[in-house]
XYZ file of C-alpha atoms in Angstrom:
308
model
C 43.865 -139.770 230.019
C 42.127 -137.054 231.292
C 38.694 -137.569 229.505
C 36.628 -135.027 228.590
C 33.252 -133.273 230.428
C 30.672 -132.353 228.298
C 27.839 -130.380 228.492
C 24.713 -132.259 227.748
C 22.099 -129.848 226.378
C 18.991 -132.501 225.604
C 19.443 -133.548 229.408
C 19.854 -130.125 230.710
C 16.727 -129.248 228.457
C 14.610 -132.176 229.797
C 15.486 -131.867 233.660
C 15.716 -128.140 233.871
C 19.143 -128.684 235.796
C 22.382 -127.924 233.995
C 23.742 -131.782 233.141
C 27.278 -132.542 232.210
C 29.075 -135.913 231.033
C 32.293 -137.424 232.420
C 33.226 -139.304 229.048
C 35.154 -142.404 230.494
C 33.875 -144.164 227.454
C 36.594 -142.371 225.618
C 39.164 -143.991 227.915
C 41.971 -145.937 226.189
C 40.667 -149.638 226.695
C 37.214 -148.225 226.368
C 36.393 -148.033 230.110
C 37.283 -146.329 233.409
C 39.045 -149.586 234.826
C 42.421 -148.519 233.090
C 42.886 -146.038 235.966
C 42.809 -148.251 238.618
C 44.511 -151.323 236.734
C 47.675 -148.988 236.346
C 47.684 -147.558 239.744
C 47.782 -151.036 241.071
C 50.130 -152.965 238.734
C 52.508 -149.948 238.712
C 52.870 -149.924 242.553
C 54.096 -153.662 242.203
C 57.703 -154.644 242.778
C 59.723 -155.528 240.265
C 59.925 -159.182 241.122
C 55.969 -159.390 241.432
C 55.597 -157.735 238.146
C 58.067 -160.214 236.284
C 55.913 -163.069 237.621
C 52.879 -161.675 235.967
C 49.531 -160.960 237.430
C 46.207 -162.489 237.031
C 42.642 -160.639 237.327
C 38.676 -162.137 237.338
C 36.534 -159.970 235.254
C 33.187 -159.369 233.773
C 35.113 -157.833 230.766
C 36.583 -154.539 231.292
C 38.986 -154.881 234.084
C 40.575 -157.737 232.171
C 40.899 -155.821 229.291
C 42.450 -152.973 231.519
C 44.588 -155.168 232.998
C 45.740 -156.998 229.915
C 46.590 -153.567 228.282
C 48.774 -152.255 231.032
C 50.514 -155.697 231.393
C 50.959 -155.462 227.500
C 52.798 -152.158 228.260
C 54.997 -153.067 230.783
C 55.918 -156.357 228.884
C 54.606 -158.677 231.668
C 52.393 -161.927 231.383
C 48.595 -161.614 232.312
C 46.008 -164.147 233.032
C 42.051 -163.471 232.738
C 39.465 -165.425 234.092
C 36.208 -165.215 232.949
C 32.617 -166.291 233.549
C 30.736 -168.220 230.489
C 28.598 -165.197 230.218
C 31.179 -162.476 229.267
C 29.870 -161.366 225.672
C 32.186 -162.449 222.962
C 33.430 -158.878 221.769
C 34.683 -158.379 225.298
C 36.629 -161.588 225.248
C 38.052 -160.770 221.993
C 38.772 -157.712 223.184
C 40.970 -158.938 225.926
C 42.946 -161.312 224.073
C 43.652 -158.646 221.321
C 45.967 -157.229 224.304
C 47.666 -160.546 224.469
C 46.778 -161.767 227.492
C 45.984 -165.485 228.309
C 42.148 -165.786 228.709
C 40.881 -168.329 230.674
C 36.919 -169.419 230.933
C 36.795 -170.783 234.491
C 33.304 -170.840 235.092
C 29.510 -170.297 234.611
C 29.560 -166.674 236.083
C 31.894 -164.230 237.963
C 31.897 -166.067 241.255
C 33.210 -169.492 239.725
C 35.568 -167.486 237.625
C 36.926 -165.792 240.776
C 37.365 -168.953 242.779
C 39.738 -170.209 239.821
C 41.577 -167.163 239.623
C 42.391 -167.284 243.420
C 43.568 -170.782 243.014
C 45.602 -170.421 239.795
C 47.122 -167.337 241.566
C 48.700 -169.489 244.088
C 49.496 -172.341 241.801
C 51.697 -169.990 239.248
C 52.775 -167.533 241.751
C 51.003 -164.401 240.217
C 49.649 -161.323 241.781
C 45.807 -161.021 241.644
C 44.541 -157.689 240.573
C 41.357 -157.294 242.196
C 38.569 -155.291 240.255
C 37.326 -153.183 242.968
C 38.286 -154.426 246.754
C 41.703 -152.870 246.605
C 42.792 -149.314 248.002
C 44.891 -148.698 245.128
C 42.297 -149.646 242.495
C 40.073 -147.630 244.593
C 42.523 -144.678 244.448
C 43.037 -145.012 240.690
C 39.184 -145.045 239.779
C 38.827 -141.816 242.216
C 41.186 -139.484 239.786
C 37.732 -139.732 238.152
C 36.182 -137.432 241.091
C 39.519 -135.407 241.160
C 38.931 -134.265 237.306
C 35.255 -133.847 237.782
C 35.755 -131.179 240.989
C 38.449 -129.655 239.185
C 36.601 -129.196 235.652
C 33.078 -128.407 237.106
C 32.355 -125.490 239.703
C 29.320 -125.976 241.470
C 28.731 -129.679 240.918
C 26.154 -130.539 243.527
C 25.030 -134.262 242.471
C 27.327 -136.895 240.659
C 25.736 -140.289 239.157
C 27.826 -143.268 239.157
C 27.454 -146.869 237.650
C 27.834 -149.051 240.711
C 28.533 -152.908 240.835
C 31.359 -154.231 243.101
C 31.797 -150.378 244.477
C 35.293 -149.707 243.476
C 34.501 -146.468 241.284
C 32.219 -144.818 243.088
C 33.900 -145.464 246.563
C 36.999 -143.612 244.950
C 34.870 -141.015 243.249
C 32.728 -140.573 246.436
C 36.032 -139.940 248.690
C 37.564 -137.527 246.403
C 34.578 -135.564 246.142
C 33.636 -135.334 249.416
C 36.585 -134.619 250.469
C 36.486 -131.118 248.347
C 32.919 -130.620 249.480
C 30.941 -132.975 251.770
C 27.689 -131.575 250.562
C 28.170 -132.910 247.408
C 25.654 -135.953 246.863
C 26.976 -139.285 245.276
C 24.458 -141.488 243.965
C 24.822 -145.075 242.620
C 22.867 -146.371 239.648
C 22.723 -150.003 238.416
C 20.136 -152.402 236.409
C 17.422 -153.830 238.459
C 18.897 -157.761 237.526
C 21.546 -159.004 240.243
C 22.352 -155.495 241.639
C 24.460 -156.519 244.352
C 25.674 -153.492 245.666
C 22.420 -151.788 245.708
C 20.634 -155.043 247.656
C 23.979 -155.280 250.139
C 23.325 -151.635 251.059
C 19.646 -151.829 251.368
C 20.443 -155.254 253.877
C 23.050 -153.349 255.771
C 25.318 -156.301 254.991
C 26.742 -158.211 251.885
C 24.414 -160.549 250.344
C 24.364 -162.839 247.312
C 22.325 -162.254 244.171
C 21.698 -164.308 241.264
C 23.516 -163.309 238.043
C 20.829 -162.666 235.339
C 21.655 -161.844 231.327
C 21.594 -157.955 231.343
C 22.540 -155.257 228.795
C 24.921 -153.718 231.870
C 26.800 -156.755 231.964
C 29.889 -154.829 233.074
C 28.205 -154.632 236.654
C 27.012 -157.986 237.121
C 28.774 -160.156 239.985
C 29.003 -160.246 243.540
C 30.996 -158.105 246.106
C 32.602 -161.496 248.006
C 32.434 -162.555 251.404
C 35.972 -161.340 251.982
C 35.401 -157.785 251.032
C 37.231 -155.604 253.083
C 37.102 -151.821 251.634
C 34.433 -151.071 248.634
C 31.291 -152.127 250.696
C 32.252 -150.332 253.985
C 33.355 -146.984 251.878
C 29.800 -147.262 249.785
C 28.083 -147.052 253.288
C 29.732 -144.383 254.502
C 29.952 -142.316 251.608
C 27.411 -143.189 248.922
C 24.172 -141.020 249.548
C 21.656 -142.929 247.317
C 21.456 -145.804 244.911
C 18.978 -146.308 242.498
C 17.970 -149.284 239.579
C 16.843 -149.126 236.110
C 15.338 -151.581 233.970
C 16.192 -153.164 230.889
C 14.128 -151.148 228.460
C 15.464 -147.811 230.140
C 19.141 -149.176 229.681
C 18.428 -149.556 226.281
C 16.558 -146.015 225.473
C 19.761 -144.474 227.301
C 22.213 -146.181 224.916
C 20.116 -145.047 221.907
C 19.770 -141.773 223.053
C 23.467 -141.167 223.597
C 24.320 -142.465 220.255
C 21.493 -139.958 218.574
C 21.929 -137.313 220.510
C 25.823 -137.159 221.368
C 27.334 -139.347 218.555
C 28.522 -141.820 221.694
C 28.934 -145.468 221.403
C 28.414 -146.381 225.130
C 27.716 -149.906 226.617
C 24.899 -150.545 228.540
C 26.868 -150.168 231.957
C 28.109 -146.812 230.993
C 24.695 -145.728 230.274
C 22.591 -146.328 233.505
C 23.382 -143.004 234.650
C 21.630 -141.401 231.733
C 18.872 -144.096 232.175
C 18.454 -142.809 235.655
C 18.081 -139.209 234.786
C 15.642 -139.935 231.676
C 13.533 -142.166 233.776
C 13.093 -139.460 236.594
C 14.666 -141.458 239.162
C 17.884 -138.927 239.907
C 17.636 -135.308 240.196
C 20.301 -132.452 241.126
C 19.635 -129.030 242.863
C 21.557 -127.032 240.160
C 24.357 -129.011 238.471
C 24.988 -132.518 238.188
C 27.660 -134.996 236.578
C 27.110 -138.161 235.149
C 30.098 -140.837 235.154
C 29.591 -142.696 231.191
C 31.893 -145.347 232.235
C 32.522 -147.419 229.198
C 31.961 -148.091 225.465
C 32.584 -151.707 225.062
C 29.612 -153.013 223.282
C 28.984 -155.175 220.476
C 28.310 -152.450 217.371
C 25.448 -154.737 215.708
C 23.672 -154.885 218.927
C 23.944 -151.389 219.528
C 22.484 -150.578 216.217
C 19.744 -153.128 216.478
C 19.087 -151.008 219.901
C 19.104 -147.687 218.053
C 17.705 -148.612 214.730
C 14.035 -147.110 215.465
C 15.245 -143.884 215.777
C 16.150 -141.314 218.280
C 14.118 -142.323 221.744
C 11.143 -139.394 222.995
C 13.426 -135.913 224.328
C 16.409 -136.904 222.271
C 18.411 -134.510 219.725
C 21.287 -132.047 219.830
């Protein structure tokens, strides 16, 4: 769906910059991932669709692939690491996919997914390093460019880089002066560390509120890292405490359920790590959070600066 782009009065007051929120958290499966998965799977020849698809995921991509496969009446296998939260595992199963806990972390699950794809003749739907997936996520950038005149800065959660690569390509094609800033958690910031090093580096996967942003880039990365090096202007990180505060802020100030990975851009703005010249758009990428955990985080009332 074409998701809403709303004005954030509290963030505008706080920053003195006109701040708007692109609500991918309202997408059908609860995250932006539906765009890329739809574009990729619809591109498959009929015989490949009939054999089925497979994906590795930290949660949201798997749910998107499962949903598209369900809608087309084809089989889907989703490989996950043991650390994927239970509510995300069950969300994938709810779409009828075969779910395999295939390793301790994302990297081990990715190895298993590649092996199973060969054994069963399934098409692997990459979560980020695929031109059609990147193009699908890039439609977010097209919508922002069409809906927000004068935007000069866009904040995008960054992990494998598929979403930010697509958004950056779309928006800079419209206006090369637009700044695109990637935001991720401090723990296991694979793309952030790789861009700083100028090469793909491995990072340890650690528990984080932004669990959808975990996982490495892959040694065989061909597209997303190269595009991020060319198109992303800056990357910043936020702490677990700042992510929690941003999740609480979104619930209290905008009555929106936002998972940790979807709240990192909000966290960066509230922490003063990202600014705009005049008008900013922040991609709020997902809502797939355990509600009990969110309520525990937000239970003490609105953080400072919150309010409609």
